[in-house]
Amino acid sequence: MTKQLLNPIIIIVILCLFSVHLNAANGIFGGGNGTLETPFLIEDAADLRAVGNNLSANYKLANDIDLSVWIASNSPAKGWTPIGDATTPFSGTFDGNGHVIFNIWSTQTANNIGLFGAISGTVTIKKLGVIVAEGYKMKGIENIGIVAGLATNVPSGTLDVVFDQVFAIGTVEATSKFAGGILGFNNWMNITMTNCYAVGNVLSAGNGTGGLLGNSWGSVRIFIDKCYSQNDITCNEGSVGGLVGAVSASVTANLEVAVSNCVAINKTITAQTTAGGRIYGWVKDGKIVLINNKAYAGMKINNATVSGAANNIHGLDITEDELSQQSTYDTWDFTSFWQMPNNNYQLPVLKNINTAKQPLKKLYLSFQGDNPFKDLVGISGVLNVVEQCGANPN
């Protein structure tokens, strides 16, 4: 009798173990139930892809995620398909847990391109690094960012989106408009961005191009504090800024924009039709509060240097040597969030995220010869040696 009862139990246990293994292999996460208290645990690229199956759940990275093999096997022509879209955006939370998603890229004839295509609701993205694969881009028509292309109030009103302790490295390109190093376009969402930075290049053919945030629309609250950008930025037409491109609304009575304790470390800003600004490009009715912002004094805006103050569009002039000193970032929390061992880093890095994946080598801002083909790259970001140098097409 005991043997007869035991056999079914053993079979059930084996089936359960097989089911757990099968679920993991199919991207059903390494644990958790999707709540704030027990988020789904993302262990590999398949798990990350499966986030799109439950856009309102809560997630946490278990380790760094390399997307190179997954993209090569599943979508080698277009790269990563963003999580969420304008109709069905991601509305949960995403805790990077100190890890980095790297070798990501997406080149598509579509809007809303990033790790997340669109986010909405009470969303928090924190303790996360995202690195675009070398030689690739996050590229689309409009609303392009490395972390998120679009923040939108679909489906339920103006709520709060928080980016905290996030870094993004790579090239962003919008063939139409709205490109940002972290977030491309915000549509009627309150945005808080703290202890974040972006490094790379931001290219856009149209209005609203910024090192961190490209463009925002609506009478909302935008708060950016203790962040920096180190991008070369090019906007073919419209507003462009080292940190924020443009902010607008039909009625600005309730619009609140504040940028404080930030540092713009862009090498160059090129704005074909406007002057641009080291901190921001344009905010409707001047509805912006600027507190204790600084900017690299050697930055070129349309091939000319400018000067500024801590509470205006250009920020307080800071030399390259001063940028390497921790005292320059006087209000930043170097106990909890940032570190700056000057023997390795020229600029601050986030101490709670895999430091080996952050820029370890010193970046000499005054050195302009790091890309000998820089002047041959147009707004499309495509190097045309044949046309401009007369090289043999073969």
PDB file of C-alpha atoms in Angstrom, residues 3-256:
ATOM      1  CA  LYS A   3       4.546   1.668  -2.365  1.00  0.00           C
ATOM      2  CA  GLN A   4       1.363   2.336  -4.342  1.00  0.00           C
ATOM      3  CA  LEU A   5       0.915   5.735  -2.668  1.00  0.00           C
ATOM      4  CA  LEU A   6       4.552   6.706  -2.992  1.00  0.00           C
ATOM      5  CA  ASN A   7       4.849   6.213  -6.730  1.00  0.00           C
ATOM      6  CA  PRO A   8       2.251   8.888  -7.670  1.00  0.00           C
ATOM      7  CA  ILE A   9       3.881  11.302  -5.233  1.00  0.00           C
ATOM      8  CA  ILE A  10       7.283  10.751  -6.834  1.00  0.00           C
ATOM      9  CA  ILE A  11       5.772  11.253 -10.260  1.00  0.00           C
ATOM     10  CA  ILE A  12       4.134  14.515  -9.191  1.00  0.00           C
ATOM     11  CA  VAL A  13       7.411  15.805  -7.733  1.00  0.00           C
ATOM     12  CA  ILE A  14       9.276  14.938 -10.931  1.00  0.00           C
ATOM     13  CA  LEU A  15       6.616  16.636 -13.046  1.00  0.00           C
ATOM     14  CA  CYS A  16       6.782  19.768 -10.864  1.00  0.00           C
ATOM     15  CA  LEU A  17      10.561  19.917 -11.124  1.00  0.00           C
ATOM     16  CA  PHE A  18      10.335  19.474 -14.903  1.00  0.00           C
ATOM     17  CA  SER A  19       7.699  22.219 -15.059  1.00  0.00           C
ATOM     18  CA  VAL A  20       9.926  24.636 -13.122  1.00  0.00           C
ATOM     19  CA  HIS A  21      12.841  23.887 -15.472  1.00  0.00           C
ATOM     20  CA  LEU A  22      10.635  24.304 -18.545  1.00  0.00           C
ATOM     21  CA  ASN A  23       9.206  27.594 -17.290  1.00  0.00           C
ATOM     22  CA  ALA A  24      12.699  28.959 -16.665  1.00  0.00           C
ATOM     23  CA  ALA A  25      13.809  27.906 -20.146  1.00  0.00           C
ATOM     24  CA  ASN A  26      10.847  29.719 -21.654  1.00  0.00           C
ATOM     25  CA  GLY A  27      11.519  32.992 -19.862  1.00  0.00           C
ATOM     26  CA  ILE A  28       9.170  32.599 -16.901  1.00  0.00           C
ATOM     27  CA  PHE A  29      11.695  34.099 -14.485  1.00  0.00           C
ATOM     28  CA  GLY A  30      13.887  32.744 -11.743  1.00  0.00           C
ATOM     29  CA  GLY A  31      11.464  33.430  -8.925  1.00  0.00           C
ATOM     30  CA  GLY A  32       9.029  35.927  -7.471  1.00  0.00           C
ATOM     31  CA  ASN A  33       5.369  36.568  -8.129  1.00  0.00           C
ATOM     32  CA  GLY A  34       5.470  40.046  -9.663  1.00  0.00           C
ATOM     33  CA  THR A  35       4.441  42.041  -6.600  1.00  0.00           C
ATOM     34  CA  LEU A  36       6.357  44.971  -5.131  1.00  0.00           C
ATOM     35  CA  GLU A  37       7.363  42.794  -2.188  1.00  0.00           C
ATOM     36  CA  THR A  38       8.379  39.815  -4.337  1.00  0.00           C
ATOM     37  CA  PRO A  39       9.130  40.968  -7.892  1.00  0.00           C
ATOM     38  CA  PHE A  40       9.741  38.596 -10.764  1.00  0.00           C
ATOM     39  CA  LEU A  41      13.453  37.778 -10.920  1.00  0.00           C
ATOM     40  CA  ILE A  42      15.061  38.289 -14.354  1.00  0.00           C
ATOM     41  CA  GLU A  43      17.998  35.952 -14.907  1.00  0.00           C
ATOM     42  CA  ASP A  44      18.593  36.009 -18.669  1.00  0.00           C
ATOM     43  CA  ALA A  45      17.580  37.557 -21.981  1.00  0.00           C
ATOM     44  CA  ALA A  46      14.539  35.275 -22.306  1.00  0.00           C
ATOM     45  CA  ASP A  47      13.264  36.504 -18.958  1.00  0.00           C
ATOM     46  CA  LEU A  48      13.799  40.117 -20.015  1.00  0.00           C
ATOM     47  CA  ARG A  49      11.849  39.493 -23.220  1.00  0.00           C
ATOM     48  CA  ALA A  50       9.030  37.955 -21.164  1.00  0.00           C
ATOM     49  CA  VAL A  51       8.500  41.267 -19.336  1.00  0.00           C
ATOM     50  CA  GLY A  52       6.382  42.214 -22.329  1.00  0.00           C
ATOM     51  CA  ASN A  53       3.896  39.498 -21.406  1.00  0.00           C
ATOM     52  CA  ASN A  54       2.942  41.210 -18.139  1.00  0.00           C
ATOM     53  CA  LEU A  55       3.469  44.955 -18.469  1.00  0.00           C
ATOM     54  CA  SER A  56       2.013  45.923 -15.085  1.00  0.00           C
ATOM     55  CA  ALA A  57       4.108  43.602 -12.903  1.00  0.00           C
ATOM     56  CA  ASN A  58       7.225  44.367 -10.865  1.00  0.00           C
ATOM     57  CA  TYR A  59      10.659  43.108 -11.874  1.00  0.00           C
ATOM     58  CA  LYS A  60      14.194  42.804 -10.545  1.00  0.00           C
ATOM     59  CA  LEU A  61      17.446  41.836 -12.269  1.00  0.00           C
ATOM     60  CA  ALA A  62      19.329  38.914 -10.761  1.00  0.00           C
ATOM     61  CA  ASN A  63      22.533  39.619 -12.718  1.00  0.00           C
ATOM     62  CA  ASP A  64      23.905  41.504 -15.720  1.00  0.00           C
ATOM     63  CA  ILE A  65      22.150  40.692 -18.994  1.00  0.00           C
ATOM     64  CA  ASP A  66      24.094  40.411 -22.269  1.00  0.00           C
ATOM     65  CA  LEU A  67      21.669  40.696 -25.200  1.00  0.00           C
ATOM     66  CA  SER A  68      24.130  40.011 -28.023  1.00  0.00           C
ATOM     67  CA  VAL A  69      23.351  36.299 -28.450  1.00  0.00           C
ATOM     68  CA  TRP A  70      19.596  36.774 -28.048  1.00  0.00           C
ATOM     69  CA  ILE A  71      19.470  39.532 -30.669  1.00  0.00           C
ATOM     70  CA  ALA A  72      21.673  37.576 -33.086  1.00  0.00           C
ATOM     71  CA  SER A  73      19.406  34.531 -32.737  1.00  0.00           C
ATOM     72  CA  ASN A  74      16.011  36.240 -32.699  1.00  0.00           C
ATOM     73  CA  SER A  75      16.180  39.626 -34.402  1.00  0.00           C
ATOM     74  CA  PRO A  76      19.517  40.216 -36.168  1.00  0.00           C
ATOM     75  CA  ALA A  77      18.089  42.704 -38.690  1.00  0.00           C
ATOM     76  CA  LYS A  78      16.308  45.154 -36.381  1.00  0.00           C
ATOM     77  CA  GLY A  79      17.746  44.402 -32.958  1.00  0.00           C
ATOM     78  CA  TRP A  80      15.818  44.602 -29.702  1.00  0.00           C
ATOM     79  CA  THR A  81      12.039  44.991 -29.871  1.00  0.00           C
ATOM     80  CA  PRO A  82      11.217  47.553 -27.143  1.00  0.00           C
ATOM     81  CA  ILE A  83       9.139  46.512 -24.135  1.00  0.00           C
ATOM     82  CA  GLY A  84       5.712  48.193 -24.311  1.00  0.00           C
ATOM     83  CA  ASP A  85       4.251  50.537 -26.920  1.00  0.00           C
ATOM     84  CA  ALA A  86       2.103  53.679 -26.971  1.00  0.00           C
ATOM     85  CA  THR A  87      -1.124  51.673 -26.696  1.00  0.00           C
ATOM     86  CA  THR A  88       0.055  49.121 -24.144  1.00  0.00           C
ATOM     87  CA  PRO A  89       2.937  50.717 -22.197  1.00  0.00           C
ATOM     88  CA  PHE A  90       4.964  49.224 -19.370  1.00  0.00           C
ATOM     89  CA  SER A  91       3.373  50.344 -16.094  1.00  0.00           C
ATOM     90  CA  GLY A  92       5.190  48.348 -13.423  1.00  0.00           C
ATOM     91  CA  THR A  93       8.512  48.836 -11.655  1.00  0.00           C
ATOM     92  CA  PHE A  94      11.963  47.758 -12.786  1.00  0.00           C
ATOM     93  CA  ASP A  95      14.745  47.371 -10.225  1.00  0.00           C
ATOM     94  CA  GLY A  96      18.106  46.894 -11.894  1.00  0.00           C
ATOM     95  CA  ASN A  97      19.445  45.769  -8.523  1.00  0.00           C
ATOM     96  CA  GLY A  98      22.881  47.137  -9.401  1.00  0.00           C
ATOM     97  CA  HIS A  99      23.123  45.288 -12.711  1.00  0.00           C
ATOM     98  CA  VAL A 100      23.611  46.307 -16.339  1.00  0.00           C
ATOM     99  CA  ILE A 101      21.822  45.388 -19.560  1.00  0.00           C
ATOM    100  CA  PHE A 102      24.429  45.580 -22.320  1.00  0.00           C
ATOM    101  CA  ASN A 103      24.943  44.887 -26.027  1.00  0.00           C
ATOM    102  CA  ILE A 104      21.437  46.170 -26.661  1.00  0.00           C
ATOM    103  CA  TRP A 105      20.538  47.996 -29.887  1.00  0.00           C
ATOM    104  CA  SER A 106      17.469  48.684 -32.003  1.00  0.00           C
ATOM    105  CA  THR A 107      17.275  50.149 -35.501  1.00  0.00           C
ATOM    106  CA  GLN A 108      13.688  50.338 -36.702  1.00  0.00           C
ATOM    107  CA  THR A 109      11.379  52.376 -38.921  1.00  0.00           C
ATOM    108  CA  ALA A 110       9.075  53.039 -35.982  1.00  0.00           C
ATOM    109  CA  ASN A 111       8.407  55.393 -33.069  1.00  0.00           C
ATOM    110  CA  ASN A 112       9.154  54.804 -29.376  1.00  0.00           C
ATOM    111  CA  ILE A 113      12.498  53.031 -29.348  1.00  0.00           C
ATOM    112  CA  GLY A 114      14.495  52.131 -26.242  1.00  0.00           C
ATOM    113  CA  LEU A 115      14.869  49.286 -23.774  1.00  0.00           C
ATOM    114  CA  PHE A 116      11.279  50.260 -23.016  1.00  0.00           C
ATOM    115  CA  GLY A 117       9.325  51.558 -25.985  1.00  0.00           C
ATOM    116  CA  ALA A 118       6.704  53.243 -23.809  1.00  0.00           C
ATOM    117  CA  ILE A 119       6.117  53.558 -20.067  1.00  0.00           C
ATOM    118  CA  SER A 120       3.086  54.880 -18.184  1.00  0.00           C
ATOM    119  CA  GLY A 121       1.551  55.005 -14.741  1.00  0.00           C
ATOM    120  CA  THR A 122       3.452  55.033 -11.461  1.00  0.00           C
ATOM    121  CA  VAL A 123       6.692  53.660 -12.883  1.00  0.00           C
ATOM    122  CA  THR A 124      10.047  53.467 -11.122  1.00  0.00           C
ATOM    123  CA  ILE A 125      13.242  52.433 -12.923  1.00  0.00           C
ATOM    124  CA  LYS A 126      16.207  52.328 -10.569  1.00  0.00           C
ATOM    125  CA  LYS A 127      19.744  51.049  -9.994  1.00  0.00           C
ATOM    126  CA  LEU A 128      20.126  50.162 -13.657  1.00  0.00           C
ATOM    127  CA  GLY A 129      22.719  50.583 -16.375  1.00  0.00           C
ATOM    128  CA  VAL A 130      21.920  50.223 -20.085  1.00  0.00           C
ATOM    129  CA  ILE A 131      24.732  50.089 -22.644  1.00  0.00           C
ATOM    130  CA  VAL A 132      24.201  50.119 -26.407  1.00  0.00           C
ATOM    131  CA  ALA A 133      26.391  47.684 -28.338  1.00  0.00           C
ATOM    132  CA  GLU A 134      29.516  49.228 -29.832  1.00  0.00           C
ATOM    133  CA  GLY A 135      28.935  50.305 -33.422  1.00  0.00           C
ATOM    134  CA  TYR A 136      25.136  50.208 -33.036  1.00  0.00           C
ATOM    135  CA  LYS A 137      22.379  52.661 -32.039  1.00  0.00           C
ATOM    136  CA  MET A 138      18.974  53.117 -30.583  1.00  0.00           C
ATOM    137  CA  LYS A 139      17.429  54.463 -33.767  1.00  0.00           C
ATOM    138  CA  GLY A 140      13.870  55.170 -34.937  1.00  0.00           C
ATOM    139  CA  ILE A 141      11.584  57.886 -36.268  1.00  0.00           C
ATOM    140  CA  GLU A 142      10.618  59.787 -33.112  1.00  0.00           C
ATOM    141  CA  ASN A 143      10.647  59.373 -29.320  1.00  0.00           C
ATOM    142  CA  ILE A 144      14.018  57.645 -28.996  1.00  0.00           C
ATOM    143  CA  GLY A 145      15.972  57.053 -25.781  1.00  0.00           C
ATOM    144  CA  ILE A 146      18.321  54.395 -24.478  1.00  0.00           C
ATOM    145  CA  VAL A 147      16.232  53.527 -21.409  1.00  0.00           C
ATOM    146  CA  ALA A 148      12.786  54.596 -22.686  1.00  0.00           C
ATOM    147  CA  GLY A 149      11.476  56.130 -25.883  1.00  0.00           C
ATOM    148  CA  LEU A 150       8.168  57.490 -24.576  1.00  0.00           C
ATOM    149  CA  ALA A 151       6.525  58.257 -21.238  1.00  0.00           C
ATOM    150  CA  THR A 152       2.795  58.679 -21.806  1.00  0.00           C
ATOM    151  CA  ASN A 153      -0.408  59.202 -19.819  1.00  0.00           C
ATOM    152  CA  VAL A 154      -2.096  56.334 -21.639  1.00  0.00           C
ATOM    153  CA  PRO A 155      -4.141  54.762 -20.183  1.00  0.00           C
ATOM    154  CA  SER A 156      -4.779  56.559 -16.902  1.00  0.00           C
ATOM    155  CA  GLY A 157      -4.013  60.212 -16.286  1.00  0.00           C
ATOM    156  CA  THR A 158      -0.937  62.105 -15.147  1.00  0.00           C
ATOM    157  CA  LEU A 159       1.130  59.952 -12.801  1.00  0.00           C
ATOM    158  CA  ASP A 160       4.761  59.857 -11.669  1.00  0.00           C
ATOM    159  CA  VAL A 161       7.676  58.297 -13.534  1.00  0.00           C
ATOM    160  CA  VAL A 162      10.902  58.021 -11.550  1.00  0.00           C
ATOM    161  CA  PHE A 163      14.409  57.348 -12.853  1.00  0.00           C
ATOM    162  CA  ASP A 164      16.775  56.908  -9.909  1.00  0.00           C
ATOM    163  CA  GLN A 165      20.429  55.798 -10.104  1.00  0.00           C
ATOM    164  CA  VAL A 166      20.309  55.026 -13.818  1.00  0.00           C
ATOM    165  CA  PHE A 167      23.042  55.386 -16.415  1.00  0.00           C
ATOM    166  CA  ALA A 168      22.872  55.011 -20.203  1.00  0.00           C
ATOM    167  CA  ILE A 169      25.767  54.765 -22.644  1.00  0.00           C
ATOM    168  CA  GLY A 170      25.543  54.796 -26.421  1.00  0.00           C
ATOM    169  CA  THR A 171      24.210  56.548 -29.514  1.00  0.00           C
ATOM    170  CA  VAL A 172      20.593  57.675 -29.888  1.00  0.00           C
ATOM    171  CA  GLU A 173      19.146  58.811 -33.208  1.00  0.00           C
ATOM    172  CA  ALA A 174      15.682  60.084 -34.163  1.00  0.00           C
ATOM    173  CA  THR A 175      15.233  60.491 -37.902  1.00  0.00           C
ATOM    174  CA  SER A 176      12.304  62.849 -37.185  1.00  0.00           C
ATOM    175  CA  LYS A 177      12.282  64.332 -33.655  1.00  0.00           C
ATOM    176  CA  PHE A 178      12.534  63.894 -29.882  1.00  0.00           C
ATOM    177  CA  ALA A 179      15.720  62.128 -28.785  1.00  0.00           C
ATOM    178  CA  GLY A 180      17.299  61.926 -25.329  1.00  0.00           C
ATOM    179  CA  GLY A 181      20.117  59.975 -23.741  1.00  0.00           C
ATOM    180  CA  ILE A 182      17.765  58.400 -21.175  1.00  0.00           C
ATOM    181  CA  LEU A 183      14.197  59.384 -22.222  1.00  0.00           C
ATOM    182  CA  GLY A 184      13.132  60.577 -25.673  1.00  0.00           C
ATOM    183  CA  PHE A 185       9.691  62.154 -25.186  1.00  0.00           C
ATOM    184  CA  ASN A 186       7.391  62.784 -22.241  1.00  0.00           C
ATOM    185  CA  ASN A 187       3.665  63.192 -22.862  1.00  0.00           C
ATOM    186  CA  TRP A 188       1.754  64.410 -19.809  1.00  0.00           C
ATOM    187  CA  MET A 189       3.648  62.527 -17.103  1.00  0.00           C
ATOM    188  CA  ASN A 190       5.422  63.891 -14.050  1.00  0.00           C
ATOM    189  CA  ILE A 191       9.105  63.014 -14.430  1.00  0.00           C
ATOM    190  CA  THR A 192      11.664  62.754 -11.634  1.00  0.00           C
ATOM    191  CA  MET A 193      15.261  62.015 -12.595  1.00  0.00           C
ATOM    192  CA  THR A 194      17.816  61.810  -9.784  1.00  0.00           C
ATOM    193  CA  ASN A 195      21.385  60.502  -9.618  1.00  0.00           C
ATOM    194  CA  CYS A 196      21.479  59.630 -13.323  1.00  0.00           C
ATOM    195  CA  TYR A 197      23.892  60.170 -16.202  1.00  0.00           C
ATOM    196  CA  ALA A 198      24.198  59.569 -19.932  1.00  0.00           C
ATOM    197  CA  VAL A 199      27.281  59.264 -22.118  1.00  0.00           C
ATOM    198  CA  GLY A 200      27.453  59.031 -25.919  1.00  0.00           C
ATOM    199  CA  ASN A 201      25.820  60.803 -28.852  1.00  0.00           C
ATOM    200  CA  VAL A 202      22.305  62.131 -29.426  1.00  0.00           C
ATOM    201  CA  LEU A 203      21.198  62.895 -32.993  1.00  0.00           C
ATOM    202  CA  SER A 204      17.819  64.204 -34.099  1.00  0.00           C
ATOM    203  CA  ALA A 205      16.444  65.693 -37.289  1.00  0.00           C
ATOM    204  CA  GLY A 206      13.756  67.620 -35.412  1.00  0.00           C
ATOM    205  CA  ASN A 207      12.726  69.546 -32.322  1.00  0.00           C
ATOM    206  CA  GLY A 208      13.501  68.443 -28.774  1.00  0.00           C
ATOM    207  CA  THR A 209      16.964  66.943 -28.349  1.00  0.00           C
ATOM    208  CA  GLY A 210      18.711  66.632 -24.972  1.00  0.00           C
ATOM    209  CA  GLY A 211      21.469  64.772 -23.192  1.00  0.00           C
ATOM    210  CA  LEU A 212      19.047  63.260 -20.657  1.00  0.00           C
ATOM    211  CA  LEU A 213      15.507  64.199 -21.776  1.00  0.00           C
ATOM    212  CA  GLY A 214      14.618  65.109 -25.348  1.00  0.00           C
ATOM    213  CA  ASN A 215      11.206  66.783 -25.152  1.00  0.00           C
ATOM    214  CA  SER A 216       8.263  67.106 -22.768  1.00  0.00           C
ATOM    215  CA  TRP A 217       4.675  68.128 -23.472  1.00  0.00           C
ATOM    216  CA  GLY A 218       1.935  69.037 -20.985  1.00  0.00           C
ATOM    217  CA  SER A 219       1.411  71.012 -17.775  1.00  0.00           C
ATOM    218  CA  VAL A 220       3.355  68.562 -15.646  1.00  0.00           C
ATOM    219  CA  ARG A 221       6.170  68.534 -13.110  1.00  0.00           C
ATOM    220  CA  ILE A 222       9.709  67.849 -14.351  1.00  0.00           C
ATOM    221  CA  PHE A 223      12.378  67.540 -11.660  1.00  0.00           C
ATOM    222  CA  ILE A 224      15.995  66.701 -12.547  1.00  0.00           C
ATOM    223  CA  ASP A 225      18.543  66.734  -9.739  1.00  0.00           C
ATOM    224  CA  LYS A 226      22.166  65.600  -9.327  1.00  0.00           C
ATOM    225  CA  CYS A 227      22.531  64.302 -12.857  1.00  0.00           C
ATOM    226  CA  TYR A 228      24.997  64.848 -15.683  1.00  0.00           C
ATOM    227  CA  SER A 229      25.284  64.246 -19.406  1.00  0.00           C
ATOM    228  CA  GLN A 230      28.377  63.779 -21.514  1.00  0.00           C
ATOM    229  CA  ASN A 231      27.089  63.533 -25.066  1.00  0.00           C
ATOM    230  CA  ASP A 232      27.799  65.152 -28.374  1.00  0.00           C
ATOM    231  CA  ILE A 233      24.372  66.452 -29.414  1.00  0.00           C
ATOM    232  CA  THR A 234      23.149  67.404 -32.878  1.00  0.00           C
ATOM    233  CA  CYS A 235      19.667  68.688 -33.707  1.00  0.00           C
ATOM    234  CA  ASN A 236      18.897  69.565 -37.301  1.00  0.00           C
ATOM    235  CA  GLU A 237      15.922  71.799 -36.456  1.00  0.00           C
ATOM    236  CA  GLY A 238      14.494  73.048 -33.161  1.00  0.00           C
ATOM    237  CA  SER A 239      15.458  73.176 -29.494  1.00  0.00           C
ATOM    238  CA  VAL A 240      18.497  71.400 -28.128  1.00  0.00           C
ATOM    239  CA  GLY A 241      20.105  71.382 -24.676  1.00  0.00           C
ATOM    240  CA  GLY A 242      22.915  69.643 -22.855  1.00  0.00           C
ATOM    241  CA  LEU A 243      20.510  68.113 -20.331  1.00  0.00           C
ATOM    242  CA  VAL A 244      16.981  68.898 -21.573  1.00  0.00           C
ATOM    243  CA  GLY A 245      15.929  69.740 -25.113  1.00  0.00           C
ATOM    244  CA  ALA A 246      12.505  71.409 -24.845  1.00  0.00           C
ATOM    245  CA  VAL A 247       9.473  71.618 -22.550  1.00  0.00           C
ATOM    246  CA  SER A 248       6.113  72.935 -23.719  1.00  0.00           C
ATOM    247  CA  ALA A 249       2.382  72.902 -22.963  1.00  0.00           C
ATOM    248  CA  SER A 250      -0.743  74.524 -24.382  1.00  0.00           C
ATOM    249  CA  VAL A 251      -1.302  76.225 -20.993  1.00  0.00           C
ATOM    250  CA  THR A 252       1.661  76.657 -18.653  1.00  0.00           C
ATOM    251  CA  ALA A 253      -0.104  77.778 -15.463  1.00  0.00           C
ATOM    252  CA  ASN A 254       0.576  74.433 -13.766  1.00  0.00           C
ATOM    253  CA  LEU A 255       3.819  73.626 -15.539  1.00  0.00           C
ATOM    254  CA  GLU A 256       6.710  73.124 -13.109  1.00  0.00           C
TER     255      GLU A 256
END
